[in-house]
mmCIF file of C-alpha atoms in Angstrom:
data_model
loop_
_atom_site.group_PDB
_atom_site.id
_atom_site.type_symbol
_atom_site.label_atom_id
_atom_site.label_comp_id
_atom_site.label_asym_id
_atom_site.label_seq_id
_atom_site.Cartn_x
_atom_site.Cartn_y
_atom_site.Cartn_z
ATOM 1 C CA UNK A 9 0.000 0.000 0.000
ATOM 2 C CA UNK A 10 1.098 3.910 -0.520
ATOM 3 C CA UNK A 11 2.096 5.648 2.455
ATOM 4 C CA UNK A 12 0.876 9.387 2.377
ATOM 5 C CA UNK A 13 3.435 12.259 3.513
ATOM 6 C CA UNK A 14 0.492 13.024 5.676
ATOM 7 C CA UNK A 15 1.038 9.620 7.529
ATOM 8 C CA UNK A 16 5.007 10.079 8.000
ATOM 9 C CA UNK A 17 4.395 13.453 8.673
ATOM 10 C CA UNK A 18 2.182 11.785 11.679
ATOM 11 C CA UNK A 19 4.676 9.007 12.885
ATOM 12 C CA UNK A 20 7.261 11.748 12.905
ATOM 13 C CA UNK A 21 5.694 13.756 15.495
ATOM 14 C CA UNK A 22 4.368 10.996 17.329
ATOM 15 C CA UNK A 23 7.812 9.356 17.736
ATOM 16 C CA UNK A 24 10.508 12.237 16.622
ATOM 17 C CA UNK A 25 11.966 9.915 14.529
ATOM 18 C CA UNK A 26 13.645 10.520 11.754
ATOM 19 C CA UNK A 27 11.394 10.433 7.761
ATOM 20 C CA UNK A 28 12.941 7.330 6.055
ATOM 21 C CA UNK A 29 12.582 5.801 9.456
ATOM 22 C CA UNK A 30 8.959 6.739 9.298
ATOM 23 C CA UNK A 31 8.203 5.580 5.983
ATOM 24 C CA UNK A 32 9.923 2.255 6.342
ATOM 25 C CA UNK A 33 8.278 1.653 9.612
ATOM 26 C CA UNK A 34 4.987 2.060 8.008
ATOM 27 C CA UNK A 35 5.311 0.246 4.849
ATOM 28 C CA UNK A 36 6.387 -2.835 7.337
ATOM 29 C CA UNK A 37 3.088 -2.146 9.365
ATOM 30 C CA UNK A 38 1.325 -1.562 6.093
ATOM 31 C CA UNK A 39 0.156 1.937 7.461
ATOM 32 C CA UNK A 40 -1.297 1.575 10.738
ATOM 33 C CA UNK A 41 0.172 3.584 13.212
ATOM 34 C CA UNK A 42 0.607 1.987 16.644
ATOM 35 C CA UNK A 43 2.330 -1.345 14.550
ATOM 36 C CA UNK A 44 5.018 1.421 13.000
ATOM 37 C CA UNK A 45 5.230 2.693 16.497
ATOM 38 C CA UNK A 46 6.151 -0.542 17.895
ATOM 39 C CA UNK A 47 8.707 -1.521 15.006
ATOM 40 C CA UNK A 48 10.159 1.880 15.653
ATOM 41 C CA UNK A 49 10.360 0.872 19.493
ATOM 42 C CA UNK A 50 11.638 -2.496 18.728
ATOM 43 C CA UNK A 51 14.663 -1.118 16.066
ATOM 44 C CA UNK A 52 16.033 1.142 18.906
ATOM 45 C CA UNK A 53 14.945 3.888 16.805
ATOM 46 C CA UNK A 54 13.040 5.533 19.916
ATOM 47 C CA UNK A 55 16.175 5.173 22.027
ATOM 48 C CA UNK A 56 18.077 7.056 19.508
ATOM 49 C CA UNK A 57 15.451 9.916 18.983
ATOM 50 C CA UNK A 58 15.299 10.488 22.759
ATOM 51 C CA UNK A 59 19.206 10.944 23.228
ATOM 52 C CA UNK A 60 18.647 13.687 20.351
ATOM 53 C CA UNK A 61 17.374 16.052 23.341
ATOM 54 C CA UNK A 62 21.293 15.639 25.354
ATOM 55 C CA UNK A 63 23.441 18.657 24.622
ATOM 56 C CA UNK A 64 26.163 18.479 22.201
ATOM 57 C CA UNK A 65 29.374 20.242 23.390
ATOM 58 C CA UNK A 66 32.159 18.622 21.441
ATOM 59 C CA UNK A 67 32.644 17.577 18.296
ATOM 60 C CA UNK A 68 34.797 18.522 15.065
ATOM 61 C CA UNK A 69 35.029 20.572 12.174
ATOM 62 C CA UNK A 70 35.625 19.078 9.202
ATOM 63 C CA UNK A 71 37.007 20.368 5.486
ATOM 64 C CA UNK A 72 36.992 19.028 2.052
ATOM 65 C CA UNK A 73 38.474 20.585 -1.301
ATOM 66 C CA UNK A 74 37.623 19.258 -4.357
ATOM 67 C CA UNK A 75 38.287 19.937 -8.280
ATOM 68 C CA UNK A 76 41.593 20.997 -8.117
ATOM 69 C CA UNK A 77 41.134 23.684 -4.948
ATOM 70 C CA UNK A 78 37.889 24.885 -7.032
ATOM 71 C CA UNK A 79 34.997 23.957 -4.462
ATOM 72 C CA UNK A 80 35.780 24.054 -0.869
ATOM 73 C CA UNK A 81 33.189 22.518 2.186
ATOM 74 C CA UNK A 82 33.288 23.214 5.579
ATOM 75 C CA UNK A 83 30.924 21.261 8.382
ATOM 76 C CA UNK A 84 30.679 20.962 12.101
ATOM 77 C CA UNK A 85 29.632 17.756 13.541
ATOM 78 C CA UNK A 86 28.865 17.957 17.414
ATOM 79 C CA UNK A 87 28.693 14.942 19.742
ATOM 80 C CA UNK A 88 28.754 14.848 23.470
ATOM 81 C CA UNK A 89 32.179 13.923 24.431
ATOM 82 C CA UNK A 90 35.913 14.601 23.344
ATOM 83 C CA UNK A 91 36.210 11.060 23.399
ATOM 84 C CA UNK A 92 34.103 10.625 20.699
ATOM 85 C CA UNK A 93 34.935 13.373 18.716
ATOM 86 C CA UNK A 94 38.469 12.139 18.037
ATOM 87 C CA UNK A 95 37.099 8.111 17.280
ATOM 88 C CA UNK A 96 37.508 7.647 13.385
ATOM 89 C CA UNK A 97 33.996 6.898 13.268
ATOM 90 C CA UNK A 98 33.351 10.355 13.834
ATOM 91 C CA UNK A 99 36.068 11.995 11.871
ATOM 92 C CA UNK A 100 34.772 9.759 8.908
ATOM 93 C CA UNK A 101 31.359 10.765 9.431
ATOM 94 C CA UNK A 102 32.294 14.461 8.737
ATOM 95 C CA UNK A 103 34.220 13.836 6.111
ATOM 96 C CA UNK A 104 31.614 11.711 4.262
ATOM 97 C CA UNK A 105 29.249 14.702 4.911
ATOM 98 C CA UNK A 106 31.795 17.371 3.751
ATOM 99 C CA UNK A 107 32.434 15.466 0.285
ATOM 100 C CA UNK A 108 28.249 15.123 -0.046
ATOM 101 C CA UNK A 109 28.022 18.734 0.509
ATOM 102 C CA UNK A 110 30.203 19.509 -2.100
ATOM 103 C CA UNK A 111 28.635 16.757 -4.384
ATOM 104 C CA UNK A 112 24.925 17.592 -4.225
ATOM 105 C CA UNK A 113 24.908 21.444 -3.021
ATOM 106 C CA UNK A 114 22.368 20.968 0.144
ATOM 107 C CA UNK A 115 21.198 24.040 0.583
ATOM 108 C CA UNK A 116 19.131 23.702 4.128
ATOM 109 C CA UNK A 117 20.469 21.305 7.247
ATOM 110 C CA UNK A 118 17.001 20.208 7.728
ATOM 111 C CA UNK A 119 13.194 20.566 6.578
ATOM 112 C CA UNK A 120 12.666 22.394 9.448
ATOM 113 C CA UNK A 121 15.242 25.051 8.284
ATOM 114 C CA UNK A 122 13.351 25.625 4.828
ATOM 115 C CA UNK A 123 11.249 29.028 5.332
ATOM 116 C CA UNK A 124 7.893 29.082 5.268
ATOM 117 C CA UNK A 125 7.844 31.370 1.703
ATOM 118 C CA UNK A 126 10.257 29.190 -0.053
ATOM 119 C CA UNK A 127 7.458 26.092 1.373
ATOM 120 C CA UNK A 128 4.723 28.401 -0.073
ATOM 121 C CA UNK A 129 6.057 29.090 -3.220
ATOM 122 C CA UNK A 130 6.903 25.281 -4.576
ATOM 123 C CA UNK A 131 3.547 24.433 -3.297
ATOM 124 C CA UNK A 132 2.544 26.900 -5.605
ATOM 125 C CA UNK A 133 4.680 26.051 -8.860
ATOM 126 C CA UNK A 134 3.919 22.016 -8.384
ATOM 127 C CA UNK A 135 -0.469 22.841 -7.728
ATOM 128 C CA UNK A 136 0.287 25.192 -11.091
ATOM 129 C CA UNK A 137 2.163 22.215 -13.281
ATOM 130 C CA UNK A 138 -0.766 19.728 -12.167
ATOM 131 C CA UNK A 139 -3.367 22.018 -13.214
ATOM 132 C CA UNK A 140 -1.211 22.317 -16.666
ATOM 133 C CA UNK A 141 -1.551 18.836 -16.798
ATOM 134 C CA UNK A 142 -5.340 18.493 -16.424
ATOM 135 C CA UNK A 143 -4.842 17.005 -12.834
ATOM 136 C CA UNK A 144 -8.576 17.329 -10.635
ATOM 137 C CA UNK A 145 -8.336 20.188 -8.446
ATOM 138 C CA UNK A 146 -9.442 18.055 -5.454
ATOM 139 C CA UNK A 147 -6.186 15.785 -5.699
ATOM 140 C CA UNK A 148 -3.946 19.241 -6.013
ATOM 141 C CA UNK A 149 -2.779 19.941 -2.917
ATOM 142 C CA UNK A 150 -1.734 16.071 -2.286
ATOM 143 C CA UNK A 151 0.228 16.313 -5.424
ATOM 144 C CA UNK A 152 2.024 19.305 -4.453
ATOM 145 C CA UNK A 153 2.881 17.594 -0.976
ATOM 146 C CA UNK A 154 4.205 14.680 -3.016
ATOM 147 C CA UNK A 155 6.386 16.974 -5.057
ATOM 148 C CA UNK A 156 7.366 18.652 -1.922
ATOM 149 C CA UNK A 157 9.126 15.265 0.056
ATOM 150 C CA UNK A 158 11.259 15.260 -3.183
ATOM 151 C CA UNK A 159 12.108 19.007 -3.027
ATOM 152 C CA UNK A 160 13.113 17.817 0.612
ATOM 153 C CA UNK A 161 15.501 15.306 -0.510
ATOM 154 C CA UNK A 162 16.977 17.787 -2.688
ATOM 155 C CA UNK A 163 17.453 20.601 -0.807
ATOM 156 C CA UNK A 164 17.829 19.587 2.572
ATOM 157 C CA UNK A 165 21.400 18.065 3.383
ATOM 158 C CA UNK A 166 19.276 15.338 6.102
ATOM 159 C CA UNK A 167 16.924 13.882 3.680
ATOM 160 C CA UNK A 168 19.538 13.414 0.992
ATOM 161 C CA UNK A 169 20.715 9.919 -0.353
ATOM 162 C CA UNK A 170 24.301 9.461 1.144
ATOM 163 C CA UNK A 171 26.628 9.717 -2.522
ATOM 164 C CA UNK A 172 28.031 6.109 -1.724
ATOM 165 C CA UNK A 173 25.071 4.467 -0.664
ATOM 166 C CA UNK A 174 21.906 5.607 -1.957
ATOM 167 C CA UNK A 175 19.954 3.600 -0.027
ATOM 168 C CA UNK A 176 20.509 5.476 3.211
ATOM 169 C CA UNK A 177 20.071 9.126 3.963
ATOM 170 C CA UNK A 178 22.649 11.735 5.606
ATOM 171 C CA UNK A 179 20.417 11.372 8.307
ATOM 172 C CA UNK A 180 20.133 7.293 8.301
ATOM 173 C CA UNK A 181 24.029 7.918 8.620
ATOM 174 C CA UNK A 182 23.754 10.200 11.505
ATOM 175 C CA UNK A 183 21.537 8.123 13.698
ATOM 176 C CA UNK A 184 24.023 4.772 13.283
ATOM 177 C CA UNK A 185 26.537 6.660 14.175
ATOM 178 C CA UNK A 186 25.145 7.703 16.947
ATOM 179 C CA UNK A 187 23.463 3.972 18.089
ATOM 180 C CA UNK A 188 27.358 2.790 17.622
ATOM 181 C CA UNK A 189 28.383 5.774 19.831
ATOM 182 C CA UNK A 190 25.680 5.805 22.087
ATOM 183 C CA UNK A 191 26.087 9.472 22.066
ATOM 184 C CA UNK A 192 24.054 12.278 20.640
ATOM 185 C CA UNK A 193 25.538 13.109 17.258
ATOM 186 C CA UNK A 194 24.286 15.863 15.184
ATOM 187 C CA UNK A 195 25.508 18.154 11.964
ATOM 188 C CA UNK A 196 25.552 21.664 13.202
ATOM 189 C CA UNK A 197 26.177 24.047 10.400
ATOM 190 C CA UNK A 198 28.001 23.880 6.824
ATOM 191 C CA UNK A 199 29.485 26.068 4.233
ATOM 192 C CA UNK A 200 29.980 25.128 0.962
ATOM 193 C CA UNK A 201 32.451 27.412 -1.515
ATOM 194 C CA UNK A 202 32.701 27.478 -5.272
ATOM 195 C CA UNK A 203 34.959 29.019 -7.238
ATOM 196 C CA UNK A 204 33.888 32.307 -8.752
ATOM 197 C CA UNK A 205 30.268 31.718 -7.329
ATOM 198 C CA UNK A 206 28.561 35.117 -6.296
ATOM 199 C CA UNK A 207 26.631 35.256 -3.089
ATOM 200 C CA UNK A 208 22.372 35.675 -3.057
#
């Protein structure tokens, strides 16, 4: 069966985990809610969103530079302890993130970080396109929701496929690091520098 955004969207808030976690989780309980809870509960994926409230005072910065010096990344990834920020598990975890930031030019951390307008406004252009197409205007808005997730995975540095394995996201990455660490791991803040690019 199809899982709605509206359903993930649900799970999510119930649970605070994470979207593909979501999704997953109710594709295995072919949509109904308390089962996807319980799988969440049973994968440890609970644990993991409730260590998410812990402060994060350590952690690194990492850099990449790529194409010859033309395309430059900066990202800080905070955990809890100095301990773990100097394991190679974290130091790889940055760097994987630095080299997908330069790769697929995130523009937000997190859906939560896209404004409101910039929400607004793709709505707007995806209910236009499906009118253009002779869509019904009762199935509009779900299309434009739809169209929305994958604006989501392009945008937002979280929801995007990890470069060497598709099959996860940034995120995915993110919370096994931090089940292996049994810390709270999260991605800060980036910066991402191109050659010749102008800012705005």
């Amino acid at each position: 069966m199809a899982i709605t955004p509206e359903q993930v969207r649900d799970l999510r808030q119930r649970t605070g985990a994470g979207v593909m976690d979501c999704k997953r989780a109710l594709t295995e309980a072919e949509g109904e809610m308390d089962r996807a809870v319980e799988i969440l509960r049973e994968q440890g994926i609970l644990r993991a969103a409730r260590r998410e409230s812990r402060p994060t005072a350590d952690g690194t910065v990492a850099s990449y530079v790529h194409a010859g010096g033309k395309i430059g990344v900066l990202v800080e990834v905070n955990c809890e302890t100095d301990f773990v920020a100097r394991t190679p598990e974290l130091q790889a975890f940055a760097h994987d993130v630095a080299m997908q930031i330069a790769a697929q030019q995130p523009v937000y951390l997190g859906r939560d970080d896209v404004p409101e307008e910039v929400r607004e406004k793709e709505k707007e252009i995806y209910r236009a396109q499906a009118l253009g197409e002779g869509k019904p205007e009762k199935i509009l808005a779900r299309i434009a929701e739809g169209k929305l997730e994958k604006f989501y995975q392009d945008v937002c540095l979280l929801e995007q496929p990890f470069i060497r394995d598709p099959d996860k996201t940034i995120e995915d990455l993110r919370k096994e690091l931090a089940g292996k660490t049994g810390e709270n791991v999260r991605i800060r803040r980036f910066a991402r520098f191109q050659l010749g690019e102008c800012e705005g």
